[in-house]
Coordinates of C-alpha atoms in Angstrom, one line a residue:
M1 CA 0.1 -0.2 -0.3
N2 CA 1.5 3.5 -0.7
A3 CA 1.9 6.3 1.5
P4 CA -0.8 8.1 0.5
A5 CA -3.4 5.4 0.6
A6 CA -2.2 4.4 3.9
Y7 CA -2.3 7.8 5.7
V8 CA -5.9 7.7 4.5
V9 CA -7.2 4.5 5.5
G10 CA -5.2 5.5 8.8
M11 CA -7.5 8.5 9.5
L12 CA -11.0 6.6 8.6
S13 CA -9.8 3.5 10.9
T14 CA -8.7 6.6 13.6
N15 CA -12.2 9.0 12.7
A16 CA -14.5 5.0 13.1
D17 CA -12.6 4.6 16.4
H18 CA -12.8 8.1 17.3
H19 CA -16.9 7.6 16.2
R20 CA -17.0 4.5 18.4
R21 CA -16.0 5.8 21.4
H22 CA -18.6 8.6 20.9
R23 CA -21.8 6.2 20.6
H24 CA -20.5 4.1 23.4
A25 CA -20.3 7.2 25.9
A26 CA -23.7 8.3 24.7
S27 CA -25.1 4.9 24.9
H28 CA -23.7 4.6 28.7
R29 CA -25.2 8.6 29.3
D30 CA -28.5 7.0 28.1
A31 CA -28.2 3.6 30.2
G32 CA -29.8 4.8 33.3
R33 CA -32.6 6.7 31.5
P34 CA -35.9 4.8 30.7
V35 CA -36.1 4.4 26.6
W36 CA -40.1 5.5 27.2
L37 CA -38.9 8.9 28.5
S38 CA -37.5 9.6 24.9
A39 CA -40.6 8.2 23.5
I40 CA -42.8 10.4 25.4
A41 CA -39.8 13.8 24.3
G42 CA -41.2 12.6 20.6
L43 CA -44.7 12.4 21.8
C44 CA -44.7 16.1 23.0
A45 CA -42.2 17.3 19.5
S46 CA -44.6 15.8 17.2
L47 CA -47.5 17.5 19.1
V48 CA -46.6 20.9 19.0
G49 CA -45.0 20.4 15.5
L50 CA -47.5 18.7 13.9
G51 CA -50.9 18.6 15.8
L52 CA -50.6 21.8 17.4
A53 CA -49.0 23.8 14.7
R54 CA -50.5 21.8 11.5
F55 CA -53.9 20.2 13.0
A56 CA -55.1 23.1 15.3
Y57 CA -55.6 25.9 11.8
A58 CA -58.6 23.5 10.9
P59 CA -61.1 24.4 13.2
L60 CA -59.6 28.1 13.6
I61 CA -60.6 29.1 10.0
P62 CA -64.1 30.2 10.7
A63 CA -63.2 32.4 13.2
L64 CA -60.3 33.8 11.1
I65 CA -63.0 34.9 8.4
A66 CA -65.6 35.7 11.2
A67 CA -63.8 38.5 12.7
K68 CA -62.2 39.7 9.5
W69 CA -58.7 38.7 10.6
F70 CA -58.5 37.0 7.0
T71 CA -61.1 36.3 3.7
P72 CA -62.0 33.0 2.7
A73 CA -59.3 32.5 0.2
E74 CA -57.6 34.4 2.5
A75 CA -57.9 32.0 4.5
V76 CA -57.4 28.7 2.3
Y77 CA -54.0 30.5 1.0
L78 CA -52.7 29.8 4.3
G79 CA -53.7 26.8 4.9
A80 CA -51.4 26.3 1.6
A81 CA -48.4 27.8 3.1
N82 CA -48.5 25.4 6.4
L83 CA -48.1 22.9 4.1
A84 CA -45.1 24.1 1.9
G85 CA -43.9 24.4 4.7
Y86 CA -44.5 20.9 6.2
L87 CA -42.4 20.5 3.1
A88 CA -39.8 22.9 3.3
G89 CA -39.4 21.5 6.4
A90 CA -39.3 17.6 5.7
L91 CA -36.3 19.0 2.5
I92 CA -33.8 20.9 5.1
A93 CA -34.1 18.5 7.7
R94 CA -31.5 15.6 7.2
D95 CA -28.7 18.3 6.7
L96 CA -30.3 20.6 9.5
G97 CA -29.5 17.2 12.1
T98 CA -26.4 17.2 10.6
R99 CA -24.8 20.3 11.4
I100 CA -26.0 20.6 14.4
G101 CA -27.9 17.8 15.8
S102 CA -30.8 16.6 15.8
V103 CA -31.6 17.0 19.5
R104 CA -30.7 20.2 19.4
A105 CA -33.2 20.7 15.6
L106 CA -36.2 19.3 17.3
R107 CA -36.0 21.4 20.2
G108 CA -35.3 24.6 18.2
M109 CA -37.6 23.3 15.9
M110 CA -40.8 22.8 19.3
V111 CA -39.5 26.3 20.8
L112 CA -40.5 28.1 17.0
A113 CA -43.7 26.4 16.7
A114 CA -44.3 27.6 19.7
L115 CA -43.2 31.6 18.7
C116 CA -45.5 31.5 15.4
C117 CA -48.3 30.5 17.5
F118 CA -47.7 33.4 20.0
A119 CA -46.9 35.5 16.5
C120 CA -50.4 34.2 14.5
A121 CA -52.1 36.0 17.9
V122 CA -51.5 39.4 16.5
P123 CA -52.9 39.7 12.6
I124 CA -50.3 42.6 11.5
S125 CA -50.8 41.4 8.1
F126 CA -51.6 38.8 5.8
I127 CA -47.9 39.0 4.6
W128 CA -47.0 38.4 8.7
F129 CA -49.6 35.8 8.9
F130 CA -48.1 33.8 5.4
G131 CA -44.8 33.7 6.7
F132 CA -45.7 32.3 10.2
R133 CA -47.8 29.7 8.6
F134 CA -45.0 28.9 6.3
L135 CA -42.3 28.3 9.5
A136 CA -45.4 26.5 11.5
G137 CA -45.0 24.2 8.4
V138 CA -41.4 23.8 8.1
T139 CA -41.4 22.4 12.4
G140 CA -44.0 19.6 11.7
G141 CA -41.7 18.2 8.6
V142 CA -37.6 18.5 10.6
I143 CA -39.6 17.1 13.6
M144 CA -41.1 14.2 11.4
V145 CA -38.1 12.9 9.9
L146 CA -35.7 13.8 12.8
A147 CA -38.0 12.7 16.0
A148 CA -38.4 9.0 15.5
T149 CA -34.4 8.7 13.8
A150 CA -33.2 10.2 17.0
I151 CA -35.3 7.7 19.6
L152 CA -34.8 4.5 17.9
P153 CA -31.0 3.7 17.2
H154 CA -31.7 3.6 21.1
T155 CA -34.5 1.2 21.0
A156 CA -34.6 -2.4 21.4
P157 CA -35.4 -3.6 18.0
S158 CA -38.8 -5.7 20.2
K159 CA -39.7 -2.5 21.3
R160 CA -39.5 -0.5 18.4
G161 CA -43.1 -0.7 16.9
L162 CA -44.8 0.2 20.1
V163 CA -41.8 3.2 20.9
G164 CA -42.6 4.7 17.5
G165 CA -46.1 4.3 18.0
V166 CA -45.8 6.4 21.0
I167 CA -43.8 9.0 19.3
F168 CA -46.5 9.4 16.2
A169 CA -49.6 9.7 18.6
G170 CA -48.4 13.5 19.7
V171 CA -50.2 13.4 16.0
G172 CA -53.6 12.2 16.7
L173 CA -53.8 13.6 19.8
G174 CA -53.5 17.1 17.7
V175 CA -56.5 15.8 15.8
A176 CA -58.7 15.7 19.2
A177 CA -57.6 19.7 20.4
S178 CA -58.1 20.9 17.1
G179 CA -62.1 19.4 17.8
T180 CA -61.7 19.6 21.6
L181 CA -59.8 22.1 22.8
V182 CA -59.7 25.1 19.9
P183 CA -63.2 25.5 20.4
L184 CA -62.8 26.4 24.2
L185 CA -60.3 28.6 23.5
L186 CA -62.0 30.4 20.9
R187 CA -64.6 31.0 24.1
Q188 CA -62.4 33.9 25.2
G189 CA -60.8 35.4 22.1
L190 CA -59.3 34.2 19.0
S191 CA -56.2 36.3 19.8
E192 CA -56.4 34.1 22.8
A193 CA -56.9 30.9 21.9
W194 CA -53.6 31.6 19.5
Y195 CA -52.0 32.3 23.1
G196 CA -53.1 29.1 24.2
L197 CA -51.6 27.6 21.7
G198 CA -48.9 28.6 21.9
V199 CA -48.9 28.4 26.0
L200 CA -49.1 25.0 25.4
S201 CA -46.6 24.4 22.9
A202 CA -43.4 26.0 25.3
L203 CA -45.4 23.7 28.1
L204 CA -44.6 20.8 26.2
T205 CA -41.1 21.4 24.8
L206 CA -40.3 22.6 28.8
M207 CA -41.1 19.3 29.5
S208 CA -39.3 17.2 27.0
W209 CA -36.3 20.0 27.4
K210 CA -34.5 17.2 29.0
A211 CA -36.0 13.7 28.2
W212 CA -34.2 13.7 24.7
P213 CA -31.5 10.6 24.4
A214 CA -28.2 11.8 23.7
E215 CA -27.0 12.7 20.5
T216 CA -25.8 10.4 18.1
P217 CA -22.8 11.1 16.6
V218 CA -23.0 11.1 12.2
A219 CA -20.4 8.5 10.7
H220 CA -17.8 10.4 8.4
A221 CA -18.9 12.3 5.5
A222 CA -17.7 9.5 2.9
V223 CA -19.4 6.3 5.6
E224 CA -22.7 8.5 5.2
H225 CA -22.3 9.1 1.3
H226 CA -21.6 5.4 1.0
A227 CA -24.9 4.0 3.4
T228 CA -26.6 7.0 1.2
A229 CA -25.9 5.0 -2.1
H230 CA -26.5 1.8 -1.3
G231 CA -29.0 2.3 0.8
A232 CA -31.6 5.0 0.3
R233 CA -31.7 4.5 -3.4
S234 CA -31.6 0.6 -3.2
P235 CA -35.0 -0.4 -5.5
L236 CA -37.3 -1.3 -2.5
V237 CA -36.4 1.7 -0.2
L238 CA -37.5 3.9 -3.0
M239 CA -40.8 1.7 -3.5
L240 CA -41.4 1.5 0.1
S241 CA -41.2 6.3 -0.8
L242 CA -43.9 5.5 -3.0
E243 CA -45.9 3.5 -1.7
Y244 CA -45.8 5.6 1.3
G245 CA -46.5 8.7 -1.2
L246 CA -49.9 6.7 -2.5
N247 CA -50.6 6.6 1.1
A248 CA -50.2 10.0 1.7
L249 CA -53.0 10.3 -1.2
A250 CA -55.8 8.2 -0.4
L251 CA -55.8 9.8 2.7
V252 CA -56.6 13.4 1.5
P253 CA -60.2 12.9 0.8
H254 CA -60.8 11.9 5.2
M255 CA -58.4 15.1 6.1
V256 CA -60.0 17.3 3.6
F257 CA -63.1 16.4 2.8
L258 CA -64.9 14.1 5.7
V259 CA -66.6 16.9 8.2
D260 CA -68.2 18.3 4.4
F261 CA -68.9 15.3 3.3
V262 CA -71.3 15.1 5.6
A263 CA -72.3 18.0 7.2
R264 CA -73.4 19.3 3.3
G265 CA -72.9 16.5 1.4
L266 CA -75.3 13.8 3.6
G267 CA -77.3 17.1 4.9
Q268 CA -76.5 16.6 7.9
G269 CA -74.5 19.7 9.3
I270 CA -71.7 21.1 10.8
S271 CA -72.2 19.9 14.1
A272 CA -72.4 16.1 12.9
G273 CA -69.6 16.4 10.7
S274 CA -67.6 17.1 13.9
Y275 CA -68.6 14.4 15.4
Y276 CA -66.8 12.5 12.2
W277 CA -64.0 14.5 12.6
V278 CA -63.4 14.0 17.0
L279 CA -63.5 9.9 16.0
Y280 CA -61.3 10.4 13.5
G281 CA -59.1 11.9 15.8
L282 CA -59.9 9.3 18.5
G283 CA -58.5 7.0 15.7
A284 CA -55.4 9.5 15.3
V285 CA -54.4 9.1 19.1
I286 CA -55.2 5.1 19.2
G287 CA -53.9 3.3 15.8
P288 CA -50.2 4.6 15.7
L289 CA -50.1 2.4 19.5
L290 CA -52.2 -0.8 17.5
T291 CA -49.6 -0.6 14.4
G292 CA -46.4 -0.5 16.7
H293 CA -47.5 -3.1 18.9
L294 CA -48.2 -5.4 15.5
A295 CA -45.4 -4.4 14.1
D296 CA -43.7 -6.0 17.4
R297 CA -45.7 -8.9 16.8
A298 CA -45.7 -10.0 13.4
G299 CA -42.7 -7.8 11.4
F300 CA -42.9 -4.6 9.5
A301 CA -43.8 -6.1 6.6
T302 CA -46.7 -8.6 7.4
A303 CA -48.2 -5.1 9.8
L304 CA -47.5 -2.9 6.7
R305 CA -49.3 -4.5 4.0
A306 CA -52.0 -5.5 6.3
A307 CA -52.1 -1.9 7.5
F308 CA -52.7 -0.7 3.3
L309 CA -55.5 -3.6 3.0
V310 CA -58.0 -2.6 5.9
E311 CA -57.6 1.5 5.3
G312 CA -57.6 0.9 1.2
V313 CA -61.3 -0.9 3.0
A314 CA -62.0 1.9 4.8
V315 CA -61.2 4.5 2.4
A316 CA -63.7 3.2 -0.2
L317 CA -66.3 2.6 3.2
P318 CA -68.4 6.2 2.5
A319 CA -68.3 5.6 -1.5
V320 CA -70.0 2.9 -0.7
S321 CA -72.5 3.3 1.8
T322 CA -73.4 6.2 4.2
S323 CA -74.9 4.8 6.8
A324 CA -73.7 5.4 10.3
V325 CA -72.2 2.3 10.9
A326 CA -70.0 2.9 8.2
L327 CA -69.0 6.6 8.1
I328 CA -68.0 5.4 11.8
V329 CA -65.8 2.6 10.9
S330 CA -64.5 4.3 8.4
S331 CA -63.4 7.2 10.1
L332 CA -62.1 6.1 13.3
I333 CA -59.7 3.5 11.1
V334 CA -58.6 6.0 8.6
G335 CA -57.8 8.7 11.7
G336 CA -55.7 5.7 12.6
F337 CA -54.0 4.7 9.5
T338 CA -53.2 8.9 8.9
P339 CA -50.3 8.2 12.0
G340 CA -50.6 4.7 12.3
I341 CA -48.8 4.3 9.2
V342 CA -45.8 6.1 9.9
P343 CA -44.1 3.6 12.8
L344 CA -44.7 1.1 9.8
V345 CA -43.1 2.4 7.2
I346 CA -39.7 3.8 9.4
G347 CA -39.4 0.0 11.0
R348 CA -39.8 -0.9 7.6
I349 CA -37.0 1.0 6.4
H350 CA -35.0 -0.2 9.5
E351 CA -35.5 -4.0 8.4
L352 CA -34.2 -2.6 5.0
I353 CA -31.3 -0.5 5.6
P354 CA -30.3 -2.4 9.0
H355 CA -27.0 -1.4 10.5
S356 CA -26.7 2.4 9.1
A357 CA -27.8 5.0 10.9
A358 CA -27.7 7.2 8.5
G359 CA -28.5 5.5 5.6
Q360 CA -32.2 5.0 7.5
R361 CA -32.1 8.8 8.3
T362 CA -31.5 9.7 4.3
A363 CA -34.5 6.5 3.3
W364 CA -36.9 8.7 6.1
A365 CA -36.3 11.8 4.5
Q366 CA -37.1 10.8 1.3
A367 CA -40.1 8.8 2.7
T368 CA -41.1 11.7 4.3
T369 CA -40.6 14.4 0.8
T370 CA -42.3 12.1 -1.1
F371 CA -45.2 11.9 1.7
A372 CA -45.6 15.5 1.5
L373 CA -45.3 16.2 -2.0
F374 CA -48.3 13.6 -2.1
Q375 CA -50.2 14.9 -0.5
A376 CA -49.9 18.3 -1.9
A377 CA -50.8 18.0 -4.8
G378 CA -53.9 15.8 -3.8
A379 CA -55.5 18.4 -2.0
Y380 CA -54.9 20.6 -4.8
G381 CA -56.1 17.7 -7.2
M382 CA -58.8 16.5 -5.6
S383 CA -60.0 20.2 -5.0
F384 CA -59.9 20.5 -8.8
L385 CA -61.6 17.5 -9.4
F386 CA -64.4 18.0 -7.2
A387 CA -65.4 21.2 -8.6
Q388 CA -65.4 19.5 -12.1
S389 CA -67.3 17.3 -10.9
G390 CA -69.9 19.2 -9.8
G391 CA -69.4 18.0 -5.9
D392 CA -68.7 14.1 -6.6
Y393 CA -67.4 12.5 -3.1
A394 CA -68.2 9.6 -4.1
L395 CA -65.2 10.0 -6.8
L396 CA -62.9 11.2 -4.4
F397 CA -62.8 7.9 -1.5
V398 CA -62.5 5.7 -4.7
I399 CA -59.4 7.7 -5.9
G400 CA -57.7 7.5 -2.5
A401 CA -59.3 3.6 -2.3
A402 CA -57.1 2.7 -5.9
A403 CA -54.1 4.7 -4.1
V404 CA -54.5 2.5 -1.2
I405 CA -54.7 -0.7 -3.6
V406 CA -51.4 0.2 -5.7
A407 CA -48.9 0.6 -3.0
L408 CA -50.3 -2.6 -1.0
A409 CA -49.1 -4.0 -4.9
L410 CA -46.0 -2.2 -4.8
E411 CA -45.1 -3.8 -1.7
F412 CA -46.0 -7.4 -3.1
V413 CA -44.0 -6.5 -6.4
S414 CA -41.1 -6.0 -3.4
A415 CA -41.4 -8.8 -1.2
L416 CA -41.0 -11.0 -4.6
A417 CA -38.4 -8.7 -5.7
K418 CA -36.5 -9.8 -2.8
S419 CA -37.3 -12.9 -2.8
G420 CA -35.9 -13.9 -6.3
R421 CA -32.7 -12.8 -5.4

């Protein structure tokens, strides 16, 4: 071996030893810390960045319009700002975590989410509000990418499903809060409602501050690049990202149109529509815990296929029957899979890239970005179809069901390709 080559190999070996020592030190610091404490920190993060910063906006829209803060069209654009911010957050999350550390980035995003709520209590201008709704979306995208990858490497493989479920149960709690807590806060006034969301976000941030696990050092750049090239870009992982994106499309009919479908489409009124939204939120709280537990028992691949099948039936149900029982079942199940699919996809990534934290982070960022793209495109595309079809709700539910069935078919193709190697 020539001298330059020997020097490079020596440097990489020294770097690897240094990385192992830091990883061992981090593991030692976490030895006395229950993994559930870190899981609760993750739950707080998803509740703040995804639940409160995102879902709590929907029930505030009528109040924003009634108070003449914004016109109906402006309120819709503000909702779109959050989706755009979520996509931007997913795109920058991995680099941000690499530069300043995942735990530091997560704490910063929770602080920023709380500040966004306080800023939205003062309607200085549309641009002001738009900017902070965009930043609120950024916090959600970053937290979605980094929260699980900061915690799961410290978790035993046999518990990763359930721990992942706990982390993303915060999303469901946010959905539930949007139908219960926000109306209570609005009784005090619109500005007071935003202040209340800001105070709650700040309290959750403080509660979770010391509960995060020790930072896992990032591997050497050459090693990380190798993991990315041979892990996140593998055909099976790319297929999984596409499946996750199709799942985002499948969720759009319920996330965007469920309340309106019941209230106007079935003529049952807003109160009845809100009732089904609360059921959707209840499902969203329980869903990730159940799917995570199932994955720990049956394996992530099996659980993911079963989830796609059940979800496809539940999404299609309102197009087949509008009975109360059918709508209750559909609302609960689809609500459950809104965050419930997340621990399954993360766990599947860990199965496909078992020995590279860098590759897992890259693959999850890639999947989250795909999800955000499909969700935004689906929301706008289905809104266009809805207008062009004269308000055909059934068409939207059929399209959503078809998307998740295609995801299931791709998952079986991936299984056949893997077994054929």
